[in-house]
Amino acid sequence: MSDCIFCRIVAGTIPAKKVYEDGDVLAFNDINPARPVHVLVIPKKHITSLATAAPEDTPVLGHMLALANRVATEQGSPDGFRVIINTGRVGNQEVPHLHIHIVGGPDPVGPMLKRL
Ligand code: AMP
Ligand code: ZN
């Protein structure tokens, strides 16, 4: 998937500010942060979205969520954070490589969604 921007970050062919990495996942700062803490956690394996994740992807999905508190705390949001997973057209997903957004403080991130 060399045309996938996040696969290229995994491969190291485009730069990112990495904040965590292991054999299965990579976390890096969002290039256009919406809050003081804004980290993306991705599987190193290309998975397009939650809509296309397979049953065998369940462990890496759990691993990504289980890392969220550690990443948020280390990056400066120790009193909580929000996880967002935009999915597909209705979810306004812009990058078609599954990622969780970890957004955080120090101040509260605000209401969940603006009501229609
Ligand atoms: P989404 O709308 O959930 O697909 O969000 C995609 C996110 O990826 C946005 O918040 C972008 O700012 C971020 N993004 C896009 N390109 C890069 C990049 N090269 N490095 C870091 N973050 C990026
Ligand atoms: Zn990819």
mmCIF file of C-alpha atoms and ligand atoms in Angstrom:
data_model
loop_
_atom_site.group_PDB
_atom_site.id
_atom_site.type_symbol
_atom_site.label_atom_id
_atom_site.label_comp_id
_atom_site.label_asym_id
_atom_site.label_seq_id
_atom_site.Cartn_x
_atom_site.Cartn_y
_atom_site.Cartn_z
ATOM 1 C CA MET A 1 0.000 0.000 0.000
ATOM 2 C CA SER A 2 2.747 2.479 -0.970
ATOM 3 C CA ASP A 3 0.094 4.997 -2.008
ATOM 4 C CA CYS A 4 -1.300 5.062 1.541
ATOM 5 C CA ILE A 5 0.046 8.001 3.526
ATOM 6 C CA PHE A 6 -0.015 6.162 6.858
ATOM 7 C CA CYS A 7 1.638 3.057 5.369
ATOM 8 C CA ARG A 8 4.338 5.421 4.127
ATOM 9 C CA ILE A 9 4.761 6.767 7.663
ATOM 10 C CA VAL A 10 5.109 3.153 8.898
ATOM 11 C CA ALA A 11 7.713 2.512 6.185
ATOM 12 C CA GLY A 12 9.571 5.706 7.114
ATOM 13 C CA THR A 13 9.330 7.215 3.642
ATOM 14 C CA ILE A 14 7.480 10.258 4.949
ATOM 15 C CA PRO A 15 8.279 11.743 8.356
ATOM 16 C CA ALA A 16 6.151 11.833 11.477
ATOM 17 C CA LYS A 17 6.738 12.790 15.085
ATOM 18 C CA LYS A 18 6.543 9.342 16.640
ATOM 19 C CA VAL A 19 5.523 9.082 20.277
ATOM 20 C CA TYR A 20 5.180 5.284 20.604
ATOM 21 C CA GLU A 21 6.047 2.273 18.486
ATOM 22 C CA ASP A 22 6.085 -1.482 18.853
ATOM 23 C CA GLY A 23 5.856 -4.387 16.463
ATOM 24 C CA ASP A 24 2.184 -3.941 15.716
ATOM 25 C CA VAL A 25 1.293 -0.263 16.155
ATOM 26 C CA LEU A 26 2.667 3.224 15.689
ATOM 27 C CA ALA A 27 1.569 6.449 17.401
ATOM 28 C CA PHE A 28 2.497 9.881 16.099
ATOM 29 C CA ASN A 29 1.392 13.483 16.477
ATOM 30 C CA ASP A 30 -1.389 14.658 14.192
ATOM 31 C CA ILE A 31 0.017 17.118 11.658
ATOM 32 C CA ASN A 32 -2.922 19.478 12.228
ATOM 33 C CA PRO A 33 -3.696 19.177 15.944
ATOM 34 C CA ALA A 34 -7.197 20.035 17.115
ATOM 35 C CA ARG A 35 -6.192 20.110 20.793
ATOM 36 C CA PRO A 36 -2.881 20.484 22.674
ATOM 37 C CA VAL A 37 -2.598 16.689 22.725
ATOM 38 C CA HIS A 38 -3.585 15.078 19.421
ATOM 39 C CA VAL A 39 -1.995 11.731 18.655
ATOM 40 C CA LEU A 40 -2.951 9.175 16.020
ATOM 41 C CA VAL A 41 -2.497 5.482 16.785
ATOM 42 C CA ILE A 42 -2.446 3.174 13.777
ATOM 43 C CA PRO A 43 -1.917 -0.510 13.108
ATOM 44 C CA LYS A 44 1.283 -1.085 11.147
ATOM 45 C CA LYS A 45 -0.693 -3.487 8.982
ATOM 46 C CA HIS A 46 -2.903 -1.701 6.473
ATOM 47 C CA ILE A 47 -6.525 -1.878 7.600
ATOM 48 C CA THR A 48 -8.701 0.588 5.743
ATOM 49 C CA SER A 49 -11.257 1.332 8.442
ATOM 50 C CA LEU A 50 -13.370 -0.129 11.228
ATOM 51 C CA ALA A 51 -15.837 -0.994 8.465
ATOM 52 C CA THR A 52 -13.331 -3.344 6.834
ATOM 53 C CA ALA A 53 -11.522 -4.720 9.893
ATOM 54 C CA ALA A 54 -11.571 -8.525 10.002
ATOM 55 C CA PRO A 55 -12.079 -10.772 13.010
ATOM 56 C CA GLU A 56 -8.334 -11.456 13.106
ATOM 57 C CA ASP A 57 -7.752 -7.707 13.575
ATOM 58 C CA THR A 58 -9.466 -7.781 16.974
ATOM 59 C CA PRO A 59 -6.226 -8.107 19.003
ATOM 60 C CA VAL A 60 -4.562 -5.103 17.382
ATOM 61 C CA LEU A 61 -7.731 -3.026 17.838
ATOM 62 C CA GLY A 62 -7.708 -3.858 21.534
ATOM 63 C CA HIS A 63 -4.010 -3.105 21.731
ATOM 64 C CA MET A 64 -4.550 0.351 20.222
ATOM 65 C CA LEU A 65 -7.259 1.199 22.766
ATOM 66 C CA ALA A 66 -5.228 -0.220 25.633
ATOM 67 C CA LEU A 67 -2.374 2.158 24.757
ATOM 68 C CA ALA A 68 -4.533 5.279 24.767
ATOM 69 C CA ASN A 69 -4.204 6.180 28.445
ATOM 70 C CA ARG A 70 -0.445 5.705 28.413
ATOM 71 C CA VAL A 71 -0.010 7.836 25.292
ATOM 72 C CA ALA A 72 -2.338 10.575 26.561
ATOM 73 C CA THR A 73 -0.601 10.709 29.932
ATOM 74 C CA GLU A 74 2.889 10.771 28.449
ATOM 75 C CA GLN A 75 1.916 13.500 25.993
ATOM 76 C CA GLY A 76 0.439 15.791 28.637
ATOM 77 C CA SER A 77 -3.194 14.825 29.190
ATOM 78 C CA PRO A 78 -3.096 12.765 32.398
ATOM 79 C CA ASP A 79 -6.605 13.608 33.556
ATOM 80 C CA GLY A 80 -8.500 12.042 30.680
ATOM 81 C CA PHE A 81 -8.799 12.285 26.936
ATOM 82 C CA ARG A 82 -11.133 11.444 24.088
ATOM 83 C CA VAL A 83 -10.756 8.684 21.535
ATOM 84 C CA ILE A 84 -12.308 9.250 18.123
ATOM 85 C CA ILE A 85 -12.429 6.745 15.283
ATOM 86 C CA ASN A 86 -13.869 8.326 12.146
ATOM 87 C CA THR A 87 -15.179 5.632 9.847
ATOM 88 C CA GLY A 88 -16.126 5.838 6.196
ATOM 89 C CA ARG A 89 -18.112 8.506 4.396
ATOM 90 C CA VAL A 90 -20.650 9.164 7.123
ATOM 91 C CA GLY A 91 -17.902 9.242 9.743
ATOM 92 C CA ASN A 92 -15.949 11.813 7.677
ATOM 93 C CA GLN A 93 -12.859 9.595 7.545
ATOM 94 C CA GLU A 94 -10.233 11.412 5.479
ATOM 95 C CA VAL A 95 -7.308 8.981 5.586
ATOM 96 C CA PRO A 96 -8.279 5.429 4.562
ATOM 97 C CA HIS A 97 -5.939 3.665 7.004
ATOM 98 C CA LEU A 98 -7.587 2.880 10.337
ATOM 99 C CA HIS A 99 -6.500 5.258 13.090
ATOM 100 C CA ILE A 100 -7.642 6.329 16.492
ATOM 101 C CA HIS A 101 -7.404 9.977 17.428
ATOM 102 C CA ILE A 102 -6.382 10.614 21.031
ATOM 103 C CA VAL A 103 -7.254 14.214 21.859
ATOM 104 C CA GLY A 104 -6.674 15.819 25.195
ATOM 105 C CA GLY A 105 -6.041 18.730 27.476
ATOM 106 C CA PRO A 106 -4.913 20.137 29.731
ATOM 107 C CA ASP A 107 -8.392 21.671 29.388
ATOM 108 C CA PRO A 108 -11.549 19.618 28.713
ATOM 109 C CA VAL A 109 -12.007 18.901 25.025
ATOM 110 C CA GLY A 110 -15.629 20.071 24.991
ATOM 111 C CA PRO A 111 -18.989 18.581 24.043
ATOM 112 C CA MET A 112 -19.028 15.302 22.174
ATOM 113 C CA LEU A 113 -20.749 16.558 19.020
ATOM 114 C CA LYS A 114 -22.584 19.702 18.055
ATOM 115 C CA ARG A 115 -26.247 18.800 17.746
ATOM 116 C CA LEU A 116 -27.770 19.097 14.274
HETATM 117 P P1 AMP B 1 -9.622 11.365 9.733
HETATM 118 O O1 AMP B 1 -10.528 12.478 9.298
HETATM 119 O O2 AMP B 1 -10.100 10.663 10.953
HETATM 120 O O3 AMP B 1 -9.262 10.437 8.586
HETATM 121 O O4 AMP B 1 -8.299 12.091 10.215
HETATM 122 C C1 AMP B 1 -7.101 12.093 9.495
HETATM 123 C C2 AMP B 1 -6.099 12.865 10.321
HETATM 124 O O5 AMP B 1 -4.812 12.627 9.785
HETATM 125 C C3 AMP B 1 -6.308 14.384 10.331
HETATM 126 O O6 AMP B 1 -6.473 14.834 11.677
HETATM 127 C C4 AMP B 1 -5.014 14.918 9.705
HETATM 128 O O7 AMP B 1 -4.572 16.126 10.303
HETATM 129 C C5 AMP B 1 -4.044 13.782 9.938
HETATM 130 N N1 AMP B 1 -2.951 13.663 9.018
HETATM 131 C C6 AMP B 1 -3.004 13.668 7.664
HETATM 132 N N2 AMP B 1 -1.788 13.534 7.136
HETATM 133 C C7 AMP B 1 -0.917 13.427 8.183
HETATM 134 C C8 AMP B 1 0.494 13.274 8.291
HETATM 135 N N3 AMP B 1 1.281 13.178 7.219
HETATM 136 N N4 AMP B 1 1.040 13.211 9.530
HETATM 137 C C9 AMP B 1 0.255 13.314 10.621
HETATM 138 N N5 AMP B 1 -1.085 13.449 10.586
HETATM 139 C C10 AMP B 1 -1.655 13.521 9.384
HETATM 140 ZN ZN ZN B 2 -2.156 2.077 4.878
#
